[in-house]
Amino acid sequence: MSDNAVFTQKCPNCGGPLLFDPKSQKFHCNYCGSSFSKDEVSAAEEKQVDASFSSALTENAVSADNNETTQETSEVGLFLCPSCGAEIVTDATTASTFCFYCHNPVLLTERLSGTFLPEKVIPFQIERETAEQHFLNWVGKKKFIPKAFFNKKQIENLSGVYFPYWQVEASVAGNLSARGRTVRVWVQGDTEFTETSDYAIERKGNSEFKDLVKKALQKNLSDHLVGAVEPFDFSQAVTFQNQYLAGFLTEKRDIEFNTLEDQVENEFQNYATQLMKNTITGYVSVTQEQANQTLQKMEKAYVLLPIWLLTYREPGRDKLYYYAMNGQTGKVAGVLPIDQAKLIITTAFFAVILLIIGLAVGYLLS
């Protein structure tokens, strides 16, 4: 059990928990109603954090490098809430959560330190009330959805989650060789002529790529999320500070970039080749002969991206449905359950109507 690695952001005025407010981009206390800027919270935090906690952060930063394997293979973690002392049980990748008893937000600092310290974060910009309304508007346009999917209790399960991703940029230099063919047809008198010409095509140049996003979490759910609600505007990414996590869930990465490096390099090379192909126009056919792309530079950053997430497991079935919304732009996506009874009843109703219409038309024509 670890209790010196758990932290709750405190209000400088009353000591209540601070939550990050996406609408104002400030930190709000629900107890005294105070709001603070990031700089004000940082200044108060320096006074608030005692020597033991500072020591714990240092030890965690060092042990993260030495004990990375132990942290990666741990199935669960057991922590003490700094507000009420209750035990907090998490899985191995949870980095910020809520206390089940006092509901205060808690940050598990040892999972966001050392090699696991994110470099950037895109803060939530859409608040919970807006996220809930977006969800209701989106579901309201769909038919045959079970009521349990969007009832009040289900909507309360909507969670703001920071998911870990690798943001990658690269410079690629290369060349491409191909052959292009043109065909010209004309008629002179009673004779049709066809002229076929083949050309050697050469392309050479440099390509710059920014903001390729690769998942850094093995959980299957994350495979769909970012791709479905992209793009994110990385110009609004800021240097990571733990204050932005207050009031949201956070997942820690468990996929290291070295396991993705070859795949990412191939992607950049393929993108560069495709860009060169796109410059070849005016030919009936083009046959690629050779393409060489060399990675000149590749830079990565460990980032946290904001997503509003709602999951639903249909009673009696193992299938998991999800709704996701980009916490920065509001773009939504999801896989929806279907109320089979409602679908059957509606289908049967329209079948009966069509049968009646058919009989009526037949009677009138007889």
Short mmCIF file of C-alpha atoms in Angstrom, two decimals:
data_model
loop_
_atom_site.label_atom_id
_atom_site.label_comp_id
_atom_site.label_asym_id
_atom_site.label_seq_id
_atom_site.Cartn_x
_atom_site.Cartn_y
_atom_site.Cartn_z
CA MET A 1 0.00 0.00 0.00
CA SER A 2 1.25 3.49 -0.86
CA ASP A 3 -0.13 6.67 0.70
CA ASN A 4 2.68 9.19 0.17
CA ALA A 5 2.22 9.04 -3.63
CA VAL A 6 -1.42 10.22 -3.62
CA PHE A 7 -2.22 13.89 -3.98
CA THR A 8 -5.38 16.03 -4.04
CA GLN A 9 -5.19 19.58 -5.36
CA LYS A 10 -6.35 21.83 -2.49
CA CYS A 11 -8.11 25.20 -2.61
CA PRO A 12 -5.74 27.90 -1.22
CA ASN A 13 -8.69 29.57 0.53
CA CYS A 14 -10.62 26.78 2.24
CA GLY A 15 -8.63 23.59 1.66
CA GLY A 16 -11.39 21.93 -0.38
CA PRO A 17 -10.53 19.98 -3.54
CA LEU A 18 -9.92 21.98 -6.72
CA LEU A 19 -11.39 20.88 -10.04
CA PHE A 20 -10.30 22.01 -13.49
CA ASP A 21 -13.11 23.92 -15.24
CA PRO A 22 -12.91 23.44 -19.04
CA LYS A 23 -15.20 26.40 -19.75
CA SER A 24 -13.14 29.04 -17.94
CA GLN A 25 -9.82 27.13 -18.17
CA LYS A 26 -9.41 27.89 -14.46
CA PHE A 27 -9.45 25.80 -11.29
CA HIS A 28 -12.66 25.97 -9.26
CA CYS A 29 -13.53 25.08 -5.66
CA ASN A 30 -17.10 23.86 -5.20
CA TYR A 31 -16.97 24.54 -1.46
CA CYS A 32 -16.13 28.25 -1.31
CA GLY A 33 -16.73 29.11 -4.96
CA SER A 34 -13.20 30.43 -5.55
CA SER A 35 -11.50 30.22 -8.93
CA PHE A 36 -7.77 30.33 -9.61
CA SER A 37 -5.51 30.60 -12.63
CA LYS A 38 -2.87 27.97 -13.34
CA ASP A 39 -0.12 30.25 -12.03
CA GLU A 40 -2.03 30.92 -8.81
CA VAL A 41 -2.56 27.20 -8.23
CA SER A 42 1.11 26.46 -8.93
CA ALA A 43 2.22 29.13 -6.47
CA ALA A 44 -0.15 27.81 -3.79
CA GLU A 45 0.95 24.23 -4.47
CA GLU A 46 4.58 25.10 -3.76
CA LYS A 47 3.55 26.29 -0.30
CA GLN A 48 1.10 23.43 0.19
CA VAL A 49 3.36 20.50 -0.59
CA ASP A 50 5.32 19.50 2.49
CA ALA A 51 8.81 18.09 2.66
CA SER A 52 7.66 14.48 2.89
CA PHE A 53 5.63 14.77 -0.27
CA SER A 54 8.49 16.47 -2.10
CA SER A 55 10.73 13.62 -0.98
CA ALA A 56 8.19 11.10 -2.20
CA LEU A 57 8.11 12.73 -5.64
CA THR A 58 11.90 12.54 -5.85
CA GLU A 59 11.94 8.89 -4.81
CA ASN A 60 9.22 8.08 -7.34
CA ALA A 61 11.12 9.84 -10.13
CA VAL A 62 14.20 7.74 -9.37
CA SER A 63 12.37 4.49 -8.80
CA ALA A 64 10.41 4.90 -12.01
CA ASP A 65 13.60 4.24 -13.93
CA ASN A 66 14.80 1.43 -11.66
CA ASN A 67 11.48 -0.35 -11.13
CA GLU A 68 9.71 0.19 -14.42
CA THR A 69 9.12 -3.52 -14.92
CA THR A 70 7.49 -3.88 -11.52
CA GLN A 71 5.08 -1.03 -12.20
CA GLU A 72 4.23 -2.32 -15.65
CA THR A 73 3.35 -5.81 -14.50
CA SER A 74 1.32 -4.81 -11.44
CA GLU A 75 -2.33 -5.73 -11.88
CA VAL A 76 -3.74 -3.37 -9.27
CA GLY A 77 -2.63 -0.60 -6.93
CA LEU A 78 -3.76 0.13 -3.38
CA PHE A 79 -3.57 3.74 -2.14
CA LEU A 80 -4.91 5.84 0.71
CA CYS A 81 -7.11 8.85 0.00
CA PRO A 82 -5.31 11.98 1.34
CA SER A 83 -8.66 13.54 2.28
CA CYS A 84 -10.50 10.80 4.19
CA GLY A 85 -7.95 7.98 4.51
CA ALA A 86 -10.09 5.43 2.66
CA GLU A 87 -8.41 2.79 0.52
CA ILE A 88 -8.39 3.42 -3.23
CA VAL A 89 -8.02 0.38 -5.47
CA THR A 90 -7.01 0.95 -9.10
CA ASP A 91 -5.82 -1.04 -12.06
CA ALA A 92 -2.23 -0.79 -13.25
CA THR A 93 -2.72 2.07 -15.71
CA THR A 94 -4.93 4.44 -13.70
CA ALA A 95 -3.09 7.70 -12.93
CA SER A 96 -5.90 9.92 -11.60
CA THR A 97 -9.31 8.97 -10.23
CA PHE A 98 -11.84 9.75 -7.48
CA CYS A 99 -12.19 8.49 -3.94
CA PHE A 100 -15.29 6.27 -3.76
CA TYR A 101 -16.10 7.51 -0.23
CA CYS A 102 -15.46 11.28 -0.19
CA HIS A 103 -15.56 11.72 -4.01
CA ASN A 104 -12.50 13.96 -3.95
CA PRO A 105 -10.20 13.81 -6.99
CA VAL A 106 -6.86 12.11 -6.39
CA LEU A 107 -3.68 12.01 -8.44
CA LEU A 108 -1.43 8.94 -8.21
CA THR A 109 1.84 10.78 -8.61
CA GLU A 110 4.13 7.75 -8.87
CA ARG A 111 2.40 6.83 -12.14
CA LEU A 112 3.06 10.24 -13.67
CA SER A 113 6.69 10.76 -12.71
CA GLY A 114 10.12 9.79 -13.97
CA THR A 115 9.90 8.08 -17.36
CA PHE A 116 6.12 8.15 -17.11
CA LEU A 117 5.88 11.93 -16.84
CA PRO A 118 3.82 13.23 -19.80
CA GLU A 119 5.42 16.01 -21.82
CA LYS A 120 2.20 17.62 -23.04
CA VAL A 121 -1.51 17.68 -22.34
CA ILE A 122 -4.44 19.11 -24.26
CA PRO A 123 -6.75 20.33 -21.46
CA PHE A 124 -10.47 19.65 -21.61
CA GLN A 125 -12.30 22.57 -23.19
CA ILE A 126 -15.82 21.15 -23.07
CA GLU A 127 -17.46 21.01 -19.66
CA ARG A 128 -19.60 18.14 -18.39
CA GLU A 129 -22.99 19.85 -18.89
CA THR A 130 -22.17 20.52 -22.54
CA ALA A 131 -20.89 16.97 -23.00
CA GLU A 132 -24.13 15.55 -21.60
CA GLN A 133 -26.24 17.73 -23.90
CA HIS A 134 -24.17 16.72 -26.92
CA PHE A 135 -24.74 13.09 -25.98
CA LEU A 136 -28.51 13.51 -25.66
CA ASN A 137 -28.70 15.40 -28.97
CA TRP A 138 -26.67 12.73 -30.72
CA VAL A 139 -28.61 9.78 -29.33
CA GLY A 140 -31.92 11.58 -29.89
CA LYS A 141 -31.35 11.44 -33.64
CA LYS A 142 -30.94 7.66 -33.60
CA LYS A 143 -33.76 5.13 -33.72
CA PHE A 144 -34.23 1.82 -31.92
CA ILE A 145 -31.89 2.74 -29.04
CA PRO A 146 -32.69 1.11 -25.66
CA LYS A 147 -33.89 3.65 -23.11
CA ALA A 148 -31.35 2.28 -20.63
CA PHE A 149 -28.59 3.63 -22.88
CA PHE A 150 -29.52 7.25 -22.30
CA ASN A 151 -31.48 7.34 -19.03
CA LYS A 152 -30.38 9.57 -16.18
CA LYS A 153 -28.41 6.88 -14.38
CA GLN A 154 -26.51 6.00 -17.53
CA ILE A 155 -25.70 9.63 -18.33
CA GLU A 156 -24.19 9.99 -14.86
CA ASN A 157 -21.59 7.45 -15.97
CA LEU A 158 -20.25 9.86 -18.59
CA SER A 159 -16.59 10.33 -17.65
CA GLY A 160 -13.90 12.75 -18.75
CA VAL A 161 -10.77 10.70 -19.36
CA TYR A 162 -7.25 11.68 -20.38
CA PHE A 163 -5.90 8.90 -22.60
CA PRO A 164 -2.15 8.48 -23.28
CA TYR A 165 -0.82 8.78 -26.83
CA TRP A 166 2.43 9.27 -28.65
CA GLN A 167 2.58 12.39 -30.81
CA VAL A 168 5.19 11.99 -33.55
CA GLU A 169 6.78 14.38 -36.05
CA ALA A 170 9.24 13.51 -38.80
CA SER A 171 11.27 14.76 -41.75
CA VAL A 172 11.70 12.41 -44.72
CA ALA A 173 13.92 12.80 -47.81
CA GLY A 174 13.55 10.56 -50.83
CA ASN A 175 12.97 9.94 -54.50
CA LEU A 176 10.60 8.03 -56.71
CA SER A 177 11.02 6.54 -60.20
CA ALA A 178 8.05 5.58 -62.35
CA ARG A 179 6.88 5.23 -65.93
CA GLY A 180 3.87 7.03 -67.26
CA ARG A 181 1.91 6.32 -70.42
CA THR A 182 -0.17 8.63 -72.57
CA VAL A 183 -2.45 7.63 -75.43
CA ARG A 184 -3.56 9.99 -78.22
CA VAL A 185 -6.24 8.95 -80.71
CA TRP A 186 -7.26 10.90 -83.83
CA VAL A 187 -9.05 10.26 -87.13
CA GLN A 188 -7.72 11.35 -90.48
CA GLY A 189 -9.98 10.56 -93.39
CA ASP A 190 -11.19 7.01 -93.00
CA THR A 191 -8.27 6.03 -90.80
CA GLU A 192 -8.06 6.10 -86.98
CA PHE A 193 -4.61 6.63 -85.55
CA THR A 194 -3.41 5.77 -82.03
CA GLU A 195 -0.18 7.12 -80.58
CA THR A 196 1.18 5.62 -77.37
CA SER A 197 4.01 7.38 -75.55
CA ASP A 198 5.97 6.21 -72.53
CA TYR A 199 7.78 8.62 -70.22
CA ALA A 200 10.33 8.22 -67.47
CA ILE A 201 9.13 10.05 -64.34
CA GLU A 202 11.42 11.16 -61.53
CA ARG A 203 10.45 12.80 -58.27
CA LYS A 204 12.76 13.96 -55.53
CA GLY A 205 12.16 16.01 -52.42
CA ASN A 206 11.68 16.39 -48.69
CA SER A 207 8.48 15.81 -46.71
CA GLU A 208 7.56 17.18 -43.29
CA PHE A 209 4.95 15.46 -41.11
CA LYS A 210 3.41 16.68 -37.85
CA ASP A 211 1.06 15.32 -35.22
CA LEU A 212 0.86 11.65 -36.12
CA VAL A 213 -0.96 10.10 -33.16
CA LYS A 214 -0.33 6.54 -31.95
CA LYS A 215 -2.02 4.96 -28.94
CA ALA A 216 0.07 4.31 -25.85
CA LEU A 217 -2.46 2.13 -24.00
CA GLN A 218 -3.09 -1.54 -24.65
CA LYS A 219 -6.75 -1.53 -23.64
CA ASN A 220 -8.79 -2.43 -26.73
CA LEU A 221 -11.24 0.41 -26.15
CA SER A 222 -8.59 3.00 -26.91
CA ASP A 223 -8.08 1.57 -30.42
CA HIS A 224 -11.25 3.24 -31.62
CA LEU A 225 -11.36 6.44 -29.63
CA VAL A 226 -8.86 8.86 -31.08
CA GLY A 227 -9.34 7.73 -34.67
CA ALA A 228 -13.08 8.22 -34.35
CA VAL A 229 -12.99 11.70 -32.83
CA GLU A 230 -9.87 13.16 -34.46
CA PRO A 231 -8.43 15.60 -35.19
CA PHE A 232 -6.98 17.30 -32.11
CA ASP A 233 -5.49 20.77 -32.38
CA PHE A 234 -1.99 20.30 -30.99
CA SER A 235 -1.30 24.02 -31.19
CA GLN A 236 -3.36 24.20 -27.98
CA ALA A 237 -1.28 21.55 -26.19
CA VAL A 238 0.49 22.85 -23.09
CA THR A 239 3.38 21.62 -21.00
CA PHE A 240 2.05 18.94 -18.65
CA GLN A 241 1.09 19.97 -15.15
CA ASN A 242 -0.88 17.72 -12.84
CA GLN A 243 -3.43 20.47 -12.06
CA TYR A 244 -5.15 19.84 -15.39
CA LEU A 245 -6.06 16.32 -14.27
CA ALA A 246 -8.11 17.47 -11.25
CA GLY A 247 -11.67 16.23 -11.66
CA PHE A 248 -10.92 13.80 -14.50
CA LEU A 249 -9.78 10.21 -14.86
CA THR A 250 -6.35 9.59 -16.35
CA GLU A 251 -4.77 6.50 -17.88
CA LYS A 252 -1.01 5.91 -17.79
CA ARG A 253 0.74 4.58 -20.87
CA ASP A 254 1.75 0.93 -21.04
CA ILE A 255 3.05 0.90 -24.63
CA GLU A 256 6.61 2.14 -25.08
CA PHE A 257 7.57 3.97 -28.24
CA ASN A 258 10.41 1.59 -29.11
CA THR A 259 7.81 -1.12 -29.77
CA LEU A 260 6.13 1.18 -32.32
CA GLU A 261 9.20 2.78 -33.90
CA ASP A 262 9.53 0.51 -36.94
CA GLN A 263 5.81 0.72 -37.69
CA VAL A 264 5.82 4.52 -37.39
CA GLU A 265 8.89 4.84 -39.62
CA ASN A 266 7.21 2.72 -42.30
CA GLU A 267 4.10 4.88 -42.09
CA PHE A 268 6.09 8.07 -42.66
CA GLN A 269 7.93 6.49 -45.59
CA ASN A 270 4.64 5.36 -47.16
CA TYR A 271 3.12 8.81 -46.63
CA ALA A 272 6.11 10.44 -48.34
CA THR A 273 5.90 8.06 -51.29
CA GLN A 274 2.18 8.72 -51.66
CA LEU A 275 2.77 12.50 -51.65
CA MET A 276 5.19 12.08 -54.54
CA LYS A 277 2.72 9.89 -56.42
CA ASN A 278 0.05 12.55 -56.01
CA THR A 279 2.17 14.99 -58.01
CA ILE A 280 2.06 12.72 -61.07
CA THR A 281 -0.88 13.68 -63.28
CA GLY A 282 -1.83 13.67 -66.95
CA TYR A 283 -1.03 10.03 -67.70
CA VAL A 284 -3.35 7.19 -68.68
CA SER A 285 -1.39 4.85 -66.45
CA VAL A 286 1.52 5.11 -64.06
CA THR A 287 3.74 2.22 -62.98
CA GLN A 288 6.00 2.73 -60.00
CA GLU A 289 9.48 1.31 -60.49
CA GLN A 290 11.33 2.36 -57.36
CA ALA A 291 10.83 4.48 -54.23
CA ASN A 292 13.43 5.31 -51.61
CA GLN A 293 12.50 7.30 -48.54
CA THR A 294 14.99 8.02 -45.76
CA LEU A 295 13.97 9.24 -42.34
CA GLN A 296 16.01 12.36 -41.57
CA LYS A 297 14.52 13.15 -38.17
CA MET A 298 11.80 11.77 -35.92
CA GLU A 299 10.66 13.34 -32.66
CA LYS A 300 8.12 11.97 -30.22
CA ALA A 301 6.20 13.34 -27.26
CA TYR A 302 4.14 11.56 -24.62
CA VAL A 303 0.80 13.40 -24.53
CA LEU A 304 -2.55 13.11 -22.76
CA LEU A 305 -5.64 13.72 -24.90
CA PRO A 306 -9.11 14.60 -23.50
CA ILE A 307 -12.09 12.38 -24.30
CA TRP A 308 -15.57 12.24 -22.78
CA LEU A 309 -16.45 8.55 -22.62
CA LEU A 310 -19.60 6.56 -21.94
CA THR A 311 -19.71 2.77 -22.06
CA TYR A 312 -22.71 0.47 -21.96
CA ARG A 313 -22.83 -3.29 -21.56
CA GLU A 314 -26.11 -4.70 -22.79
CA PRO A 315 -27.85 -6.91 -20.19
CA GLY A 316 -27.32 -10.59 -20.85
CA ARG A 317 -24.62 -9.96 -23.46
CA ASP A 318 -20.86 -9.47 -23.30
CA LYS A 319 -20.75 -6.85 -26.06
CA LEU A 320 -19.54 -3.42 -24.96
CA TYR A 321 -20.90 -0.28 -26.63
CA TYR A 322 -19.23 3.07 -26.31
CA TYR A 323 -19.84 6.74 -26.95
CA ALA A 324 -16.87 9.08 -27.23
CA MET A 325 -16.57 12.82 -27.64
CA ASN A 326 -13.46 14.86 -28.31
CA GLY A 327 -13.03 16.91 -25.14
CA GLN A 328 -11.45 19.71 -27.13
CA THR A 329 -13.58 20.02 -30.30
CA GLY A 330 -16.85 18.24 -29.43
CA LYS A 331 -16.70 15.75 -32.32
CA VAL A 332 -18.66 12.61 -31.40
CA ALA A 333 -18.62 8.96 -32.42
CA GLY A 334 -19.90 5.71 -31.03
CA VAL A 335 -21.28 2.23 -31.45
CA LEU A 336 -24.92 2.05 -30.45
CA PRO A 337 -26.99 -0.85 -29.11
CA ILE A 338 -30.26 -1.74 -30.80
CA ASP A 339 -33.47 -2.50 -28.95
CA GLN A 340 -34.44 -5.70 -30.78
CA ALA A 341 -38.00 -5.71 -29.41
CA LYS A 342 -38.59 -2.14 -30.57
CA LEU A 343 -37.11 -2.99 -33.98
CA ILE A 344 -39.30 -6.09 -34.39
CA ILE A 345 -42.46 -4.24 -33.35
CA THR A 346 -41.73 -1.33 -35.70
CA THR A 347 -40.88 -3.67 -38.58
CA ALA A 348 -44.05 -5.71 -37.99
CA PHE A 349 -46.15 -2.53 -37.84
CA PHE A 350 -44.88 -1.28 -41.20
CA ALA A 351 -45.26 -4.77 -42.69
CA VAL A 352 -48.93 -4.78 -41.66
CA ILE A 353 -49.44 -1.28 -43.11
CA LEU A 354 -47.88 -2.34 -46.41
CA LEU A 355 -50.03 -5.47 -46.47
CA ILE A 356 -53.19 -3.40 -45.93
CA ILE A 357 -52.17 -0.96 -48.66
CA GLY A 358 -51.46 -3.85 -51.02
CA LEU A 359 -54.83 -5.43 -50.36
CA ALA A 360 -56.60 -2.11 -50.82
CA VAL A 361 -54.86 -1.47 -54.14
CA GLY A 362 -55.65 -4.99 -55.29
CA TYR A 363 -59.31 -4.53 -54.36
CA LEU A 364 -59.55 -1.23 -56.27
CA LEU A 365 -57.99 -2.73 -59.35
CA SER A 366 -60.18 -5.83 -59.34
#
